[in-house]
PDB file of C-alpha atoms and ligand atoms in Angstrom:
ATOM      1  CA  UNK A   1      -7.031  20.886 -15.742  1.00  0.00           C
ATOM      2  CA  UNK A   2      -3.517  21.028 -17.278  1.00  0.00           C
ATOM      3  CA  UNK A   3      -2.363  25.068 -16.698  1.00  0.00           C
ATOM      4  CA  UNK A   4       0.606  27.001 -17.122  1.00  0.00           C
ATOM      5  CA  UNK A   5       1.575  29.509 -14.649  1.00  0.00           C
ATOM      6  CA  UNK A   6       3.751  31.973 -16.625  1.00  0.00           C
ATOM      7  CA  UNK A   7       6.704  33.859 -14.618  1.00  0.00           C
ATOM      8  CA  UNK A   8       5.941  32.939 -11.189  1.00  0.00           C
ATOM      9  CA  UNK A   9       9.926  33.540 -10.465  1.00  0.00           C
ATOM     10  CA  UNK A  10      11.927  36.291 -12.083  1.00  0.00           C
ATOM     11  CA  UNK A  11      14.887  35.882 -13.824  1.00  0.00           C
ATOM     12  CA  UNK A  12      16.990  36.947 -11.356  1.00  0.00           C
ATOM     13  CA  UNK A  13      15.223  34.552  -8.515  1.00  0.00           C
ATOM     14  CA  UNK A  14      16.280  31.742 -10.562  1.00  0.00           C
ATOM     15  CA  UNK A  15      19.596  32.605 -11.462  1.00  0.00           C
ATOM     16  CA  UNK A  16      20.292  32.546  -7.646  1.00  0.00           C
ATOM     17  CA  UNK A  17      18.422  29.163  -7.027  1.00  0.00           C
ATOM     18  CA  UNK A  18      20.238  27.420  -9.744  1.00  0.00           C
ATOM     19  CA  UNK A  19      23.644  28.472  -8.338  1.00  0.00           C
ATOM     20  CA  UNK A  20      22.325  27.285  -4.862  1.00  0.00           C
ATOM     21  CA  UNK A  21      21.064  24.352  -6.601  1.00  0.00           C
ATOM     22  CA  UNK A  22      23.985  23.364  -8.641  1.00  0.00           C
ATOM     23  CA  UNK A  23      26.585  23.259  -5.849  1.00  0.00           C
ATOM     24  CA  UNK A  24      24.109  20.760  -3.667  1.00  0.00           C
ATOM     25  CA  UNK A  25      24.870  17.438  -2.819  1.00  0.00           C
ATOM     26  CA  UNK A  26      22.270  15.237  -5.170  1.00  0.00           C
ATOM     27  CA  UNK A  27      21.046  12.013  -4.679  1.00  0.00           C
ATOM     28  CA  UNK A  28      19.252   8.932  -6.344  1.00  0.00           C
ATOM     29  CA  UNK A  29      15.952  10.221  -6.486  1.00  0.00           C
ATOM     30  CA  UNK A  30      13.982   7.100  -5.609  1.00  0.00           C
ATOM     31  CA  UNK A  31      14.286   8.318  -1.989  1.00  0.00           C
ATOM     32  CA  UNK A  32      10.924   9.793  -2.376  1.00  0.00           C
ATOM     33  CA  UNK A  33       9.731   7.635  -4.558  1.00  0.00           C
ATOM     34  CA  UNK A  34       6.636   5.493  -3.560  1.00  0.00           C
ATOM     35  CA  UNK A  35       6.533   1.923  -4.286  1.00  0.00           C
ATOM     36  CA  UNK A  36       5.270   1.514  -7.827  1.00  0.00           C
ATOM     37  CA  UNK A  37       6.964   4.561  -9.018  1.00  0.00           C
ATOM     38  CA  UNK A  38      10.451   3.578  -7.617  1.00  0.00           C
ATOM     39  CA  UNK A  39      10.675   1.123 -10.347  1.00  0.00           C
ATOM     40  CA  UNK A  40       9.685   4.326 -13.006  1.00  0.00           C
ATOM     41  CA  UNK A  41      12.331   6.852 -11.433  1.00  0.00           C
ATOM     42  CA  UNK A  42      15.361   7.258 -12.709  1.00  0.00           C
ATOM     43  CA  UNK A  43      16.595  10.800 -11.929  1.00  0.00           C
ATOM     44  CA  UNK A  44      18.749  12.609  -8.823  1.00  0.00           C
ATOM     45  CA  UNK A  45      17.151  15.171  -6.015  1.00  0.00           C
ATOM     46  CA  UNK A  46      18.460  17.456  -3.627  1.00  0.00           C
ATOM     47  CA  UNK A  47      17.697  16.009   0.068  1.00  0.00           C
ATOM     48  CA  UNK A  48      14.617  17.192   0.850  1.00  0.00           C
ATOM     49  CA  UNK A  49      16.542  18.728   4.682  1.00  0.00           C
ATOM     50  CA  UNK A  50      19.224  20.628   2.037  1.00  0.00           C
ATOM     51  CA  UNK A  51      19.711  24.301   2.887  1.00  0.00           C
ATOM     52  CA  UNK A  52      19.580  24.862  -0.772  1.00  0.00           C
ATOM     53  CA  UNK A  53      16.224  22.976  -0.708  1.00  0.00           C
ATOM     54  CA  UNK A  54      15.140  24.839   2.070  1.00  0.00           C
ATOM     55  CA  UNK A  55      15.861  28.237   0.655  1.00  0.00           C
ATOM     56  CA  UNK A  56      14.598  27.932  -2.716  1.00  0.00           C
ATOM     57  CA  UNK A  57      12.082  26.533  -1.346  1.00  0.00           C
ATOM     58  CA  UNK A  58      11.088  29.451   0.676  1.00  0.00           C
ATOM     59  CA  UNK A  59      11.839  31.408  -2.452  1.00  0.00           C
ATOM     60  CA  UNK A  60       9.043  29.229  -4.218  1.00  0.00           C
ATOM     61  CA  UNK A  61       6.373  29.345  -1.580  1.00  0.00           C
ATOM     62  CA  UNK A  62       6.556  33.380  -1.150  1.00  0.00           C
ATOM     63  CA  UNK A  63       6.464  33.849  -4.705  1.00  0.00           C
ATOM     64  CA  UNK A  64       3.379  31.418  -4.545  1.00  0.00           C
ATOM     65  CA  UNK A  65       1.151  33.134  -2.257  1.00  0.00           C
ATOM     66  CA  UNK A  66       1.476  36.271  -4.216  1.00  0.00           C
ATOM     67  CA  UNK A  67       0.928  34.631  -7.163  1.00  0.00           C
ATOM     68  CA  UNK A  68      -3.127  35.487  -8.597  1.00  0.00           C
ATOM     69  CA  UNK A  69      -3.228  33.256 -11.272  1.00  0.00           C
ATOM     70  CA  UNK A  70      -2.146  30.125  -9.261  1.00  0.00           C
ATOM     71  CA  UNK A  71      -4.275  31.003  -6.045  1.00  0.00           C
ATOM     72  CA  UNK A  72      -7.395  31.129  -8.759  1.00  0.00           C
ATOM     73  CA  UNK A  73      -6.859  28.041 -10.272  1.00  0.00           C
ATOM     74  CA  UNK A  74      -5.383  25.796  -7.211  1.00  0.00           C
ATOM     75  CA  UNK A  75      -7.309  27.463  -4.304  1.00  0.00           C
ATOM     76  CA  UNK A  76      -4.597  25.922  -1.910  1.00  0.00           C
ATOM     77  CA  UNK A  77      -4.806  24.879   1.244  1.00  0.00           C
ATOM     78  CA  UNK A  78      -2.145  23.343   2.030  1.00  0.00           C
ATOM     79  CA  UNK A  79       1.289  23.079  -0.023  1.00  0.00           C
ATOM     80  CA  UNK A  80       4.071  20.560   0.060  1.00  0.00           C
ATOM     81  CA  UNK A  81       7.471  21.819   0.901  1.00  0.00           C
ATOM     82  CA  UNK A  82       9.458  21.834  -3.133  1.00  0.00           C
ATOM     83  CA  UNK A  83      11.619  19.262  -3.887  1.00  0.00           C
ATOM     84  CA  UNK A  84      14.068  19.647  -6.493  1.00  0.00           C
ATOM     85  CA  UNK A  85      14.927  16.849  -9.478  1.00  0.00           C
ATOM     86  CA  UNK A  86      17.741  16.423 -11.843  1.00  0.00           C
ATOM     87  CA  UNK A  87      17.537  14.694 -15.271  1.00  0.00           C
ATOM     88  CA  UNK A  88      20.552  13.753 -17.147  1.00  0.00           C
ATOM     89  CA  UNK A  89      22.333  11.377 -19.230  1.00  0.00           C
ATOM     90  CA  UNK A  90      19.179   9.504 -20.721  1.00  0.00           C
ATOM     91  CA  UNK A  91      17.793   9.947 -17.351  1.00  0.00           C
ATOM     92  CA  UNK A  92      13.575   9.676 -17.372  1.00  0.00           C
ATOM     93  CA  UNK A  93      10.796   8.619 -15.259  1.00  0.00           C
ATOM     94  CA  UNK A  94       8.058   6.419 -16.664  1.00  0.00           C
ATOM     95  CA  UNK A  95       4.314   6.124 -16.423  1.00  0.00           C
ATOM     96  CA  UNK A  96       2.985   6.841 -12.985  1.00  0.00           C
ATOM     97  CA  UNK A  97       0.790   8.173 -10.450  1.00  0.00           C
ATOM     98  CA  UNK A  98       1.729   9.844  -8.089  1.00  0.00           C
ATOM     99  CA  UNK A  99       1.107   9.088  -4.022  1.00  0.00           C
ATOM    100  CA  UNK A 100      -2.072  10.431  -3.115  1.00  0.00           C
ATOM    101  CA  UNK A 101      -1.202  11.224   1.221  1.00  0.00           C
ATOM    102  CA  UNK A 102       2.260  12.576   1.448  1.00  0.00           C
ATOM    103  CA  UNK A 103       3.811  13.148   5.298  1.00  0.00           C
ATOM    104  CA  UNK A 104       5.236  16.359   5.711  1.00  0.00           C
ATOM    105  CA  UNK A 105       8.720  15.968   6.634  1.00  0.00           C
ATOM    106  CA  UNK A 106       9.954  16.799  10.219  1.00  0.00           C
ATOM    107  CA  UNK A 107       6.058  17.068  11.389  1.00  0.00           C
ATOM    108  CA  UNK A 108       2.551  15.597  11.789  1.00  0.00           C
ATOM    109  CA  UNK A 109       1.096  17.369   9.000  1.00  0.00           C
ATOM    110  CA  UNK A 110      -0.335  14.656   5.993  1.00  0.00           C
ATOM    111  CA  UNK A 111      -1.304  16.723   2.750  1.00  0.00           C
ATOM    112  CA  UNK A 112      -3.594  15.138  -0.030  1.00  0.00           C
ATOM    113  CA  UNK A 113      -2.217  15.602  -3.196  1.00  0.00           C
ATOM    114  CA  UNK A 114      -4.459  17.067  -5.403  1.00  0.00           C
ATOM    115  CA  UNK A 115      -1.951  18.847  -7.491  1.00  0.00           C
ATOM    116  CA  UNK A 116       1.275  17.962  -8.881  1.00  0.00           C
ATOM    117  CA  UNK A 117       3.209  20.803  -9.544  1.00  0.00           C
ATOM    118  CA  UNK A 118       6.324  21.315 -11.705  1.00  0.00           C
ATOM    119  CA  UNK A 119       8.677  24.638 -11.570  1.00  0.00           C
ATOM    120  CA  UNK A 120      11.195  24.869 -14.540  1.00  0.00           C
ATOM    121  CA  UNK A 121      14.667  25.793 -13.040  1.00  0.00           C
ATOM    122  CA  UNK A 122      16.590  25.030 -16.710  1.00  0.00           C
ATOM    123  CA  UNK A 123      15.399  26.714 -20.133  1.00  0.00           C
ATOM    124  CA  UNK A 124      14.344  24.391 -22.860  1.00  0.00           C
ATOM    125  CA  UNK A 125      17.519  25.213 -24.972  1.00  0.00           C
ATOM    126  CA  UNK A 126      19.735  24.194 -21.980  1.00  0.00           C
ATOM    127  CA  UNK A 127      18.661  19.957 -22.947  1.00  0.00           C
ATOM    128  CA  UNK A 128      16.902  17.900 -25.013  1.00  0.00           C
ATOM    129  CA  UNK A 129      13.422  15.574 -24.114  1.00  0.00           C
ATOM    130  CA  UNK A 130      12.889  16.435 -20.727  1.00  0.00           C
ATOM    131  CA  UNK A 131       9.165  16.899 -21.289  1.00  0.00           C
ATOM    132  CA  UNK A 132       7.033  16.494 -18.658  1.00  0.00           C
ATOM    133  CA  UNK A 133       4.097  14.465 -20.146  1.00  0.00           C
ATOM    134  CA  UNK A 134       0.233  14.415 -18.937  1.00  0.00           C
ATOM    135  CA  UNK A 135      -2.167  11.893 -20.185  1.00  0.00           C
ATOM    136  CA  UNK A 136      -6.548  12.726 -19.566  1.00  0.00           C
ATOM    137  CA  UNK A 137      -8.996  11.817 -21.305  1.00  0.00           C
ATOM    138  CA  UNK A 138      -8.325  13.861 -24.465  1.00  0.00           C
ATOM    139  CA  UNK A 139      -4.851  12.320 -24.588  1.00  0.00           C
ATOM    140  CA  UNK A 140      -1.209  12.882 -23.835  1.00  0.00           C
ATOM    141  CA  UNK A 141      -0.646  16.458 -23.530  1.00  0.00           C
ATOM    142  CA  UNK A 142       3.514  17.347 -23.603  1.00  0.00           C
ATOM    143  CA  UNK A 143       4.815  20.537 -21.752  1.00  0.00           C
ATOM    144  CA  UNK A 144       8.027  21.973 -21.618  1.00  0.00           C
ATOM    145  CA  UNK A 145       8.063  25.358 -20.153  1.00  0.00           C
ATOM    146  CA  UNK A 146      10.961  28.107 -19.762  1.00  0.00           C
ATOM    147  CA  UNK A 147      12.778  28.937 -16.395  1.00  0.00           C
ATOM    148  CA  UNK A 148      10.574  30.045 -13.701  1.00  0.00           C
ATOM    149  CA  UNK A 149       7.369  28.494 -15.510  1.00  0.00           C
ATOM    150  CA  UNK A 150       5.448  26.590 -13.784  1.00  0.00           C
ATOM    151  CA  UNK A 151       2.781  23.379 -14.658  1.00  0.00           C
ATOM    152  CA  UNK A 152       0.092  22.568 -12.623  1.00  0.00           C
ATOM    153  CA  UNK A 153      -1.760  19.315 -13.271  1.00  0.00           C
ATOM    154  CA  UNK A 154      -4.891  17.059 -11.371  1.00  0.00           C
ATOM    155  CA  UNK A 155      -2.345  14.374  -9.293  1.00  0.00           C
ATOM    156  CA  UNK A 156      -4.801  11.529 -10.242  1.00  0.00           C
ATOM    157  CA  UNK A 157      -3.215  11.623 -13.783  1.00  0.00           C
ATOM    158  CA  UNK A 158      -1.310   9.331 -15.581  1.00  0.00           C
ATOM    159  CA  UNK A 159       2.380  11.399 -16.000  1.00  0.00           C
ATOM    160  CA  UNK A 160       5.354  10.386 -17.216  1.00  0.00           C
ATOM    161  CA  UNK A 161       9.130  12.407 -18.098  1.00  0.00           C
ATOM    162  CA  UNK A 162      10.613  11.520 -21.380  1.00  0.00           C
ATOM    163  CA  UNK A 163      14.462  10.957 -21.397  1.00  0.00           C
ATOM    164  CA  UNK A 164      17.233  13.665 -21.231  1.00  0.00           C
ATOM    165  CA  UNK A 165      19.158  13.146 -23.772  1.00  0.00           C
ATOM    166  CA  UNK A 166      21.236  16.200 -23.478  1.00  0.00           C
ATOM    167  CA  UNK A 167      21.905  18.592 -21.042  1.00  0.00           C
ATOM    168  CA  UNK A 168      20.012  18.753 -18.142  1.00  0.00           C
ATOM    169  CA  UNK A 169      16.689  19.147 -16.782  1.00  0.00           C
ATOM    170  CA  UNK A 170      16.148  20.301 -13.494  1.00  0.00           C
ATOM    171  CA  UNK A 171      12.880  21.544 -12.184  1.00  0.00           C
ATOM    172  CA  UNK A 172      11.314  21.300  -8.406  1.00  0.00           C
ATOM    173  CA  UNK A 173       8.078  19.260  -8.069  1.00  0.00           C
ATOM    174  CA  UNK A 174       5.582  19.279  -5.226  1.00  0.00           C
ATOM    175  CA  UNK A 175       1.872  18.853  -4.273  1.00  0.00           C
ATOM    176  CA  UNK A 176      -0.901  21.141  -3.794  1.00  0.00           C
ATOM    177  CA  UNK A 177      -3.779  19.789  -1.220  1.00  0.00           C
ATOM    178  CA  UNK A 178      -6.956  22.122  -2.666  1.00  0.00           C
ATOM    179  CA  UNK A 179      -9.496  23.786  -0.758  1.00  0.00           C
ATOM    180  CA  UNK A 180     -11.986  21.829  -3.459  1.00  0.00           C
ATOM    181  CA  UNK A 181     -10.681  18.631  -3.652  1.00  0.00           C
ATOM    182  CA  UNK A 182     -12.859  17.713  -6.999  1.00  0.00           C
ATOM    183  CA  UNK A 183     -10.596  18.537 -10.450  1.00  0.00           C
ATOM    184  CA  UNK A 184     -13.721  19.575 -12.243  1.00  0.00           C
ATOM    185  CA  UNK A 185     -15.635  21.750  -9.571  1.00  0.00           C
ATOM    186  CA  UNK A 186     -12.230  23.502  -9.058  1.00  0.00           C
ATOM    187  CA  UNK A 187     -12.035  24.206 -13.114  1.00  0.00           C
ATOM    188  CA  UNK A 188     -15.578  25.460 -12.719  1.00  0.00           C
ATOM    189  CA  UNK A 189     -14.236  27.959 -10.352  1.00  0.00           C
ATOM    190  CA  UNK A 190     -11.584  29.102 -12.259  1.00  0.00           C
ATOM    191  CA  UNK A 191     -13.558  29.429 -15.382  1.00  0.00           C
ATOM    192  CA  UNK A 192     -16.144  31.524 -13.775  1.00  0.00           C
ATOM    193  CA  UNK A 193     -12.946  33.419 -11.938  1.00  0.00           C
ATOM    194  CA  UNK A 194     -11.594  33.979 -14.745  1.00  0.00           C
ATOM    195  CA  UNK A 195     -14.866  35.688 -16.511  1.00  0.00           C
ATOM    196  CA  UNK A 196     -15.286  37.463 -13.339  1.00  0.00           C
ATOM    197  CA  UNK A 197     -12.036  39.228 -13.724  1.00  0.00           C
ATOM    198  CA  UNK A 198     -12.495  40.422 -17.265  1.00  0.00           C
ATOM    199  CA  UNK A 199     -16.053  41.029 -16.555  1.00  0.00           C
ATOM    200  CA  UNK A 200     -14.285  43.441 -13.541  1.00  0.00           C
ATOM    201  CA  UNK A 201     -11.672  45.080 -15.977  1.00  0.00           C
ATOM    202  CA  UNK A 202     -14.005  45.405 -19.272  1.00  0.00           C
ATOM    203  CA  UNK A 203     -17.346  46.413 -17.725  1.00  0.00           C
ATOM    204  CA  UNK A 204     -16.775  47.306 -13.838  1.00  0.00           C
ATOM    205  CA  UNK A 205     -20.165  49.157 -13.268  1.00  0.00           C
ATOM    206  CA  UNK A 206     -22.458  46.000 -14.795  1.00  0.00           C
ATOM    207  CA  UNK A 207     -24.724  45.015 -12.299  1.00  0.00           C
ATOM    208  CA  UNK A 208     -24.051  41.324 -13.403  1.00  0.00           C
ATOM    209  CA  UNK A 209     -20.161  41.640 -12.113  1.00  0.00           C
ATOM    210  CA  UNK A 210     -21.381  41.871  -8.451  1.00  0.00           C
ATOM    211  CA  UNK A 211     -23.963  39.069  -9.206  1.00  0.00           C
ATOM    212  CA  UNK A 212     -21.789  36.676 -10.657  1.00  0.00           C
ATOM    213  CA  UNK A 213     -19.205  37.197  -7.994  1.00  0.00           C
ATOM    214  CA  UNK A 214     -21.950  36.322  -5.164  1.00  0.00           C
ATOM    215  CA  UNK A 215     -22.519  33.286  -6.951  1.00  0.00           C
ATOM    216  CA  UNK A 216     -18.709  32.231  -7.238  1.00  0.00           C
ATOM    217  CA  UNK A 217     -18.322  32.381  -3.568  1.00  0.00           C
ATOM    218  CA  UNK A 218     -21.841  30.453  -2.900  1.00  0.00           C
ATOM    219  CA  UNK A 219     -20.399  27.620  -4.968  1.00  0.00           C
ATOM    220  CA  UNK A 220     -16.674  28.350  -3.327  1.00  0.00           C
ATOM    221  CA  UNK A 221     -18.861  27.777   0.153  1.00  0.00           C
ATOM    222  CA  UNK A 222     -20.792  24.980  -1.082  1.00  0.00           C
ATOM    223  CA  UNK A 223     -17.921  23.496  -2.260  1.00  0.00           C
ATOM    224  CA  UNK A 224     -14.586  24.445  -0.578  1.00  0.00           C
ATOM    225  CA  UNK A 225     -13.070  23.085   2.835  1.00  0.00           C
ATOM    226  CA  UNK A 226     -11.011  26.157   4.653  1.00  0.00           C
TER     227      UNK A 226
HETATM  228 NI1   NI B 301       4.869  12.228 -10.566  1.00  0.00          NI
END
């Protein structure tokens, strides 16, 4: 599943993080990078121990956990501290995968990346190419989303970012380990979520709302790790 989480920071909440942002110290991003996708990455990133990492990344993971429509369609468990990435100057990152165990930094916790996720810190006007791009079995799927938007895509996919060929692009990325670690038992969740909610808002006395809801969290049980 390839979804768009609309708004998940306001306008003001990112006008602060890109002034943090902007003043950090960045850095080649292949830091991060894992072996195959070191030779892909071309792009710069805030050190991951920044305070201006730190605190936007704070920002993030607050606005996360109050955030409906992403705790429906990740059902997180466990979510990687953001990192932040810069693209510039014809910068790009090529076809890869991303690593599936990532080490959280500073302490003994490994997450499994289920998720990739990708917060827009720059509006689309502000540079050109930039887009983040998604390949599954129906095909390549390009997304370029305003400021405080943010993408959520399976990690297993094929992803690539197309050069910046003006402006810049800067975004934070990070990884989502999911309660249901299959991509298509976790759409199945959302979907039935999803028809739960409007089922709740159009026809809230309908016997079949309570029904369907026990059967969501049989599956959730069935299917979930807590
Ligand atoms: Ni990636």
């Amino acid at each position: 599943m390839l979804l768009s989480v609309p708004a998940v920071l306001t306008p003001d909440e990112v006008a602060s993080a890109r002034l943090l942002l902007d003043a950090a110290d960045w850095v080649d991003g292949r830091v991060t990078a894992g072996h195959q996708s070191a030779r892909a990455k071309d792009n710069q990133q805030v050190p991951e121990d920044h305070p201006a990492a730190r605190r936007v990344g704070e920002t993030i993971l607050t606005a996360l956990q109050g955030n409906l429509l992403f705790l429906s369609a990740a059902l997180p468990l466990r979510v990687f501290p953001p990192l932040f990435n810069r693209y510039s100057g014809g910068q790009s990152f090529g076809t890869h995968v991303d690593n599936a165990i990532r080490q959280v930094p500073g302490t003994p916790l490994r997450i499994r990346t289920d998720l990739s996720a990708t917060l827009f810190f720059a509006e689309p006007a502000e540079y050109e190419g930039g887009e983040l791009v998604v390949e599954d079995v129906y095909g390549l799927h390009s997304v370029k989303r305003p400021a405080g938007h943010l993408v959520l895509y399976p990690a297993s996919s094929l992803h690539h970012v197309r050069p910046v060929t003006r402006g810049a692009r800067v975004a934070a990325f990070f990884w989502i380990q999911s309660m249901v670690r299959d991509d298509g038992e976790r759409t199945l969740l959302f979907d039935l979520d999803s028809a739960i909610q409007r089922t709740f808002s159009e026809a809230p006395d309908h016997p079949s709302a309570v029904q369907l809801t026990g059967v969501y969290h049989n599956l959730l049980r069935r299917w979930a790790d807590a």
